[in-house]
Amino acid sequence: MLLRSCHTYRNLLQTRLLHTRPAYREDKRWPGWEVVVGIEVHAQIKTRQKLFSESLTSELGHTPNTNVSPYDAAFPGTLPHLNFKCVDLALRTALALQADIQPRSSFDRKHYFYSDLPTGYQITQFYAPIAKDGILKLSKHNLRVRINQIQLEQDTAKSMFDPRRKQSQIDLNRAGTGLMEIVSQPDMRSPEEAGDYVRTLQAVLRSVGSSDGNMEQGSFRCDVNVSVNRPGAPFGTRCEIKNLNSVKFTMIAITSEVFRQTALLESGRPVAQETRGFDEAKAETFKLRSKEDAPDYRYMPDPNLPPLLVDAEYVARMQEGMPELPERTRARLVARGLSERDADVLMSVDSGREVGFDGEAGSGGAVAYFDALAHGRDAKVVVNWTTHELLGQLAARKDKALTFSQNPVSVQQMGELIDLVQDGSLTGTSGKALLRHMIANPSPARPAALAAEMSLLAMTDRASSADALRALCEGAVAALPQEAAAVRMGNEKVIMKLVGRVMKESRGRADATAAAALFREMLVHSS
Amino acid sequence: MRDHLCRSLRSYSTHARRAIQAQNEAVNALVYTAEPTNRPNGPLKDLAIAVKANICTTGMPTTCSSTMLKDFTSPYNATVVNLLQEAGADIVGKTNCDEFGMGSLNVHSVHGPVVNPFNLPERRSAGGSSGGSAAAVAAGMCDAALATDTGGSTRLPASYCGVVGLKPSYGLISRWGLISYADSLDCVGVIAKDVDTTKRVFDVISAYDSKDPTAATPTFRSSAHSNLTERSIFLDGSLDGLRIGVPQEYFPAELDPSITEPFRAVLSSLQEMGATLVPVSLPMTRYALSAYYVLASAEASSNLGRFDGVQYGTRVDTPVGADKTSTRDVYAHTRSSGFGGEVKKRILLGTYALTADAFDGYFLQAQRVRTSIRQDFDRIFSAPNPLSIPPTQTPTDNGVDVLLHPSAIRTAPALPTSGTSDSRQTDLSAYVQDMLTVPASLAGLPALSVPACKGQDGWPVGVSVVGQWGSDELVLRVGKVLEGLRA
């Protein structure tokens, strides 16, 4: 095991040596300029407890200041206690990003006074991070982005300013939650590559269960470094845009920042190195502070926390328990005959739920459901039923849309339903109706039994069904004389109205194609 | 029989409380007195114990002798306090100290200075920072007191007050609930009337605690213990085979000459009992003081950042019209009036040592000195340091088992009168004193001060026994012999 991991490391080293700066490709939006982007991500680690205390982590919407221990509130005399689940998930992340796990890393204090930081310092890994030198292969662009380092650190509390009462309010629920800071090299050359990086990284973190990767809810936050230069020239002066909270805004912020910087340079003015914010309403970045105002964080090795030692054997054990990475999942799904689009849909549904808290096996996402369902069945048929029918109906429920994790239809039930349709026992229409019923009325009942109970089974007995169909069609003609007349006049489109009547009367059991043929025979050919 | 026992137990505590009532007003050792409570039976049932004001207790305020925490009560108990309570100790109150443990005279206190009870009318200092703990024991207000020791804060007041003070090996006693001054140096210490009582308290509170990330694990504890039993020296009163090192650097020019003579007498007595005296040199000692103040102040500047008046403690609102736009400016009002002068001085020094420009030259340099000091000690002890990886050396026959040196450069100094308290002279001599105590702190070694000498003025001076990491038991055994010499 040890040998194998060394071998992997050597391969990695070679790929890294081969990495060269990609050739310049002109972008019509800013001809004659090359854009350089590096991204720093802060991802909340998906553990039940915080990084250094036993308090539970919180979700958005939890009552403020309910998950707080004396340590989280920086009460004097308290000491940090490292949560090894956070370490495990950072290691999984490092393995997923093919990074070099450091046998010895350590914790440092970063000092500043702010109301969201009750101790006056944040514990982070400034001098010796847990992993270095990784790679993220983007999913849509042919690009391998180098990861500089991964470090463990504490999240801050949340401070909200109430302008009416002119008061800052502090919620300590988030204080001390574990974060992974993942820093890329400046390897991206467009807003789109940056967007791809963020999405790919989200998918990777979700697949290994290390983070929910949810930008809107703040469990995944981006700081973006942007600079521009003339092709072949050295990198320009960079600006950092802080706290971007969606992929879309990240891309817009980069685009607007590129325009700002190129406009400055084209008018002969320099770009000043500064930290900038992003105004979503104006789609513009704005200055927060210049390099000169940058605070001195007075980094100091944390005197309470001993160095974090990770041996090769432990890494090997982690490697064995690694969930499947998105790139591999996608390749496997496409190999089974799914389109890229279908694979994307399956992989994005409720993603982040494949793995539970603390890296434990989760409820299984849509891919796991599909895998179980497609076992011994036609993958394309199964993916249609899963993505179009099941996911569609869950999302389209009138009273309350359900997420995939709330799906009440078991793999066995869904499989049997598909089989009933495939062998002709149910029409497609009836199958969909039955699925709707099963979603609305969750029960462990078998679909065949439900179909029989609801008289949905297709009229398979040929003799009686032919008679029944003719009777239904005649009934339709009698009920819709004007439509029947129109068909007789040659307007065949109207046949569908008559078929609709038949389907309604038969509650979906009739064969719509056979009914249309019968109408043609009755009304068009006979005249 | 049982009745008799109960009565005698009660009388112990009653005795302590009577002493508190009689003397505390003059001595100012206790800043809070607790009522007697029902206690479980345990190994410390007969002991009245006081707790230093920087150790957290739920039933009593924990002020750290600071305006910042003058009305603060902790929501939890320190691990050591729980251990004492479970062992049945009668916790009589909280003891005065220098603010946040910073000081050598116990004069930097919101509760006022502690007066040394050895001879009250002379108004001498009880030493610091655990002056209240040492004075409370010396005045009979308790049998033992929890102290803390970052650079000598247990040993120095013990020396000045004529009581026993133990700074154990770093990591043996849980720091959970000890309000940090400098985490990498802070130790909970024990001050008691005699070595036996010191050991009884130490044995109860020296337990692994998972809440303290720097706690020595059971593996290290047993490794240190086996080093000790392997030597199997000095088990039956005789000191045959015991090698005592006398470090030449511990006799600086500032050492009061009147202390040297009685210290020599102690050495000869030990020699007569069979011990071998070995002159040793710890050349890095002269850098210890500077390294100590850089590291301790740096950590203090970090640790005291949490006192901002938001979550707990004193809060000073911004004056009308003050700039409230930056958090820093809002905190500044609370921090400026909540901390005393000595604390502010160390925060500023430490803040500077951690700035990007000074970090390499001050903080990192001090850390290198600290490593060298540790190596100095490892070179001269016969036992290996269980914490060194790999062990710096194998035990040699040339090494020493313990070191012996005076605990202080002089007997207790007079309390500064209000006119002299801020004079430069007073401040510097207080720092020089630390030279004898900070090396063991920097190296994390056990050090015990036993009142074995008297100065020319008739006041007590302690003799310090310093051992290899984890050899606290040996240090206490040697201390017991020293104590016998006094009698």
Short mmCIF file of N, CA, C and O in Angstrom, two decimals, chain A residues 344-387:
data_model
loop_
_atom_site.label_atom_id
_atom_site.label_comp_id
_atom_site.label_asym_id
_atom_site.label_seq_id
_atom_site.Cartn_x
_atom_site.Cartn_y
_atom_site.Cartn_z
N ASP A 344 -25.14 14.59 -16.26
CA ASP A 344 -25.11 15.83 -15.50
C ASP A 344 -26.31 15.94 -14.57
O ASP A 344 -26.17 16.31 -13.41
N VAL A 345 -27.49 15.64 -15.12
CA VAL A 345 -28.71 15.77 -14.32
C VAL A 345 -28.64 14.84 -13.12
O VAL A 345 -28.83 15.26 -11.97
N LEU A 346 -28.31 13.57 -13.38
CA LEU A 346 -28.23 12.61 -12.27
C LEU A 346 -27.23 13.06 -11.21
O LEU A 346 -27.47 12.96 -10.03
N MET A 347 -26.08 13.57 -11.70
CA MET A 347 -25.00 13.91 -10.76
C MET A 347 -25.27 15.20 -10.00
O MET A 347 -24.70 15.43 -8.93
N SER A 348 -26.14 16.05 -10.56
CA SER A 348 -26.34 17.33 -9.87
C SER A 348 -27.53 17.28 -8.92
O SER A 348 -27.66 18.14 -8.05
N VAL A 349 -28.42 16.27 -9.10
CA VAL A 349 -29.61 16.23 -8.26
C VAL A 349 -29.23 15.95 -6.81
O VAL A 349 -28.59 14.96 -6.50
N ASP A 350 -29.63 16.85 -5.93
CA ASP A 350 -29.39 16.66 -4.50
C ASP A 350 -27.94 16.30 -4.22
O ASP A 350 -27.65 15.58 -3.26
N SER A 351 -27.02 16.80 -5.03
CA SER A 351 -25.64 16.39 -4.81
C SER A 351 -25.20 16.96 -3.48
O SER A 351 -25.66 18.00 -3.04
N GLY A 352 -24.31 16.26 -2.84
CA GLY A 352 -23.94 16.63 -1.47
C GLY A 352 -24.62 15.70 -0.50
O GLY A 352 -24.26 15.65 0.66
N ARG A 353 -25.60 14.96 -0.96
CA ARG A 353 -26.28 14.06 -0.04
C ARG A 353 -25.82 12.61 -0.21
O ARG A 353 -26.28 11.73 0.50
N GLU A 354 -24.91 12.41 -1.15
CA GLU A 354 -24.41 11.05 -1.35
C GLU A 354 -23.72 10.57 -0.09
O GLU A 354 -23.75 9.41 0.26
N VAL A 355 -23.04 11.52 0.56
CA VAL A 355 -22.30 11.16 1.76
C VAL A 355 -22.89 11.98 2.91
O VAL A 355 -23.22 13.14 2.74
N GLY A 356 -23.03 11.36 4.07
CA GLY A 356 -23.63 12.04 5.21
C GLY A 356 -22.62 12.86 5.99
O GLY A 356 -21.51 13.10 5.51
N PHE A 357 -22.98 13.27 7.21
CA PHE A 357 -22.06 14.01 8.06
C PHE A 357 -20.87 13.13 8.45
O PHE A 357 -20.98 11.90 8.49
N ASP A 358 -19.76 13.77 8.73
CA ASP A 358 -18.54 13.09 9.19
C ASP A 358 -18.05 12.03 8.21
O ASP A 358 -17.36 11.09 8.58
N GLY A 359 -18.46 12.17 6.92
CA GLY A 359 -17.98 11.23 5.90
C GLY A 359 -18.65 9.88 5.93
O GLY A 359 -18.25 8.95 5.24
N GLU A 360 -19.72 9.75 6.75
CA GLU A 360 -20.40 8.46 6.82
C GLU A 360 -21.25 8.26 5.57
O GLU A 360 -21.66 9.22 4.93
N ALA A 361 -21.51 6.97 5.25
CA ALA A 361 -22.32 6.68 4.07
C ALA A 361 -23.66 7.39 4.23
O ALA A 361 -24.29 7.33 5.28
N GLY A 362 -24.11 8.09 3.19
CA GLY A 362 -25.35 8.86 3.28
C GLY A 362 -26.52 8.10 2.70
O GLY A 362 -26.46 6.89 2.46
N SER A 363 -27.60 8.83 2.44
CA SER A 363 -28.81 8.20 1.93
C SER A 363 -28.62 7.76 0.48
O SER A 363 -29.39 6.98 -0.03
N GLY A 364 -27.58 8.23 -0.16
CA GLY A 364 -27.38 7.87 -1.56
C GLY A 364 -28.10 8.86 -2.43
O GLY A 364 -29.28 9.12 -2.27
N GLY A 365 -27.43 9.44 -3.38
CA GLY A 365 -28.03 10.44 -4.25
C GLY A 365 -28.69 9.78 -5.44
O GLY A 365 -28.94 8.57 -5.47
N ALA A 366 -28.97 10.61 -6.44
CA ALA A 366 -29.68 10.12 -7.62
C ALA A 366 -28.85 9.10 -8.39
O ALA A 366 -29.39 8.17 -8.99
N VAL A 367 -27.52 9.28 -8.36
CA VAL A 367 -26.67 8.34 -9.11
C VAL A 367 -26.77 6.93 -8.50
O VAL A 367 -26.94 5.94 -9.21
N ALA A 368 -26.73 6.88 -7.16
CA ALA A 368 -26.83 5.58 -6.50
C ALA A 368 -28.18 4.94 -6.81
O ALA A 368 -28.27 3.73 -7.04
N TYR A 369 -29.24 5.75 -6.84
CA TYR A 369 -30.59 5.27 -7.15
C TYR A 369 -30.62 4.70 -8.57
O TYR A 369 -31.11 3.59 -8.82
N PHE A 370 -30.03 5.48 -9.47
CA PHE A 370 -29.98 5.04 -10.86
C PHE A 370 -29.21 3.73 -10.98
O PHE A 370 -29.65 2.79 -11.65
N ASP A 371 -28.04 3.67 -10.32
CA ASP A 371 -27.20 2.47 -10.40
C ASP A 371 -27.99 1.23 -9.97
O ASP A 371 -27.96 0.20 -10.64
N ALA A 372 -28.72 1.36 -8.88
CA ALA A 372 -29.48 0.21 -8.38
C ALA A 372 -30.60 -0.15 -9.35
O ALA A 372 -30.86 -1.32 -9.64
N LEU A 373 -31.23 0.88 -9.87
CA LEU A 373 -32.38 0.69 -10.76
C LEU A 373 -31.93 0.09 -12.10
O LEU A 373 -32.63 -0.75 -12.69
N ALA A 374 -30.77 0.52 -12.59
CA ALA A 374 -30.31 0.11 -13.92
C ALA A 374 -29.70 -1.29 -13.90
O ALA A 374 -29.35 -1.83 -14.93
N HIS A 375 -29.59 -1.86 -12.71
CA HIS A 375 -29.01 -3.20 -12.60
C HIS A 375 -29.93 -4.20 -13.29
O HIS A 375 -31.05 -4.45 -12.85
N GLY A 376 -29.49 -4.73 -14.44
CA GLY A 376 -30.30 -5.70 -15.18
C GLY A 376 -31.39 -5.06 -16.03
O GLY A 376 -32.27 -5.74 -16.55
N ARG A 377 -31.39 -3.75 -16.16
CA ARG A 377 -32.40 -3.08 -17.00
C ARG A 377 -31.70 -2.22 -18.04
O ARG A 377 -30.52 -1.93 -17.92
N ASP A 378 -32.45 -1.78 -19.02
CA ASP A 378 -31.89 -0.91 -20.07
C ASP A 378 -31.60 0.47 -19.46
O ASP A 378 -32.51 1.17 -19.01
N ALA A 379 -30.32 0.83 -19.46
CA ALA A 379 -29.90 2.07 -18.79
C ALA A 379 -30.62 3.29 -19.35
O ALA A 379 -30.97 4.21 -18.61
N LYS A 380 -30.82 3.31 -20.66
CA LYS A 380 -31.44 4.50 -21.26
C LYS A 380 -32.89 4.64 -20.82
O LYS A 380 -33.36 5.74 -20.53
N VAL A 381 -33.61 3.49 -20.79
CA VAL A 381 -35.01 3.51 -20.33
C VAL A 381 -35.04 3.98 -18.87
O VAL A 381 -35.84 4.84 -18.50
N VAL A 382 -34.12 3.41 -18.08
CA VAL A 382 -34.11 3.74 -16.66
C VAL A 382 -33.80 5.22 -16.43
O VAL A 382 -34.43 5.88 -15.60
N VAL A 383 -32.84 5.77 -17.19
CA VAL A 383 -32.48 7.18 -16.96
C VAL A 383 -33.64 8.08 -17.37
O VAL A 383 -33.89 9.10 -16.74
N ASN A 384 -34.40 7.68 -18.42
CA ASN A 384 -35.57 8.48 -18.79
C ASN A 384 -36.60 8.50 -17.68
O ASN A 384 -37.12 9.55 -17.31
N TRP A 385 -36.87 7.32 -17.14
CA TRP A 385 -37.84 7.24 -16.04
C TRP A 385 -37.34 8.01 -14.82
O TRP A 385 -38.10 8.69 -14.15
N THR A 386 -36.03 7.93 -14.56
CA THR A 386 -35.50 8.58 -13.36
C THR A 386 -35.47 10.10 -13.51
O THR A 386 -35.99 10.82 -12.66
N THR A 387 -34.89 10.56 -14.60
CA THR A 387 -34.73 12.02 -14.72
C THR A 387 -36.04 12.69 -15.15
O THR A 387 -36.47 13.66 -14.52
#
